[in-house]
C-alpha atoms as one frame of an Amber mdcrd trajectory, in Angstrom:
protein
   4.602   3.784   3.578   4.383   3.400  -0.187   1.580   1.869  -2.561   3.029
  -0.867  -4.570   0.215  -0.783  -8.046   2.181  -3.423  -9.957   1.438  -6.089
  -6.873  -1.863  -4.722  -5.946  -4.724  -5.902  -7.213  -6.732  -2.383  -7.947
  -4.256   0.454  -6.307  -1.511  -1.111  -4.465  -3.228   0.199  -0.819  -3.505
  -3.037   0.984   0.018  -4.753  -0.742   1.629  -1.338   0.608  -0.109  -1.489
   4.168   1.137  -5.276   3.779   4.619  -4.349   3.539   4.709  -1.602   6.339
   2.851  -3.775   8.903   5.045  -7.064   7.527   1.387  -8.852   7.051   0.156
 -11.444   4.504  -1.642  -9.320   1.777  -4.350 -11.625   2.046  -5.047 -10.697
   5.816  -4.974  -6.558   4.724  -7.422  -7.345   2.038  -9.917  -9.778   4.197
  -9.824  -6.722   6.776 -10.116  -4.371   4.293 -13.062  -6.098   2.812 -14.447
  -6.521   6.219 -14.287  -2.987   6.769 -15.663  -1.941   3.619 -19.234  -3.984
   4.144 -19.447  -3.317   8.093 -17.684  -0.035   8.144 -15.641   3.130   6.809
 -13.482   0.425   4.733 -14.443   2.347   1.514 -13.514   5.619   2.361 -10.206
   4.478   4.053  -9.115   2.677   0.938  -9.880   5.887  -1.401  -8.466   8.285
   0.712  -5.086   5.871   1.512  -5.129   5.382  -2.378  -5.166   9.244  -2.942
  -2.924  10.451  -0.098   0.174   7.439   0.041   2.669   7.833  -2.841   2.869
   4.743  -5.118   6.323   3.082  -5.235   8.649   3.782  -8.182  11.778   2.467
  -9.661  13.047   6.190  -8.871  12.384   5.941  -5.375  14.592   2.776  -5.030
  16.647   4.826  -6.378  16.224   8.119  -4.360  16.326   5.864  -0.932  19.833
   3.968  -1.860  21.752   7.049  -2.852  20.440   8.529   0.306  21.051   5.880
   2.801
């Protein structure tokens, strides 16, 4: 699970959660939105965008030599 801040549209959080899950962006952010006004959406979102690593040319790297 990886953050992807060039495709995200503030930290990457929901285009990375995207990814992982294999879900439209657009359905991660609705939820995520949803959650933020009726719930613990907020908090989830700064702590995801704090604790998952953000995606890196590097890492592409890193992950083919590795495979």
């Amino acid at each position: 699970l990886y953050r992807f801040p060039n495709n995200g549209k503030i930290a990457g959080v929901c285009s990375g959660f995207s990814v992982y899950f294999d879900l439209d962006p657009l359905i991660i952010r609705i939820l995520m939105l949803t959650l933020a006004i009726f719930g613990p959406g907020a908090l989830i979102y700064i702590i995801s965008w704090i604790l998952i690593p953000a995606w890196t040319d590097s890492l592409r790297w890193f992950i083919y030599l590795t495979d």
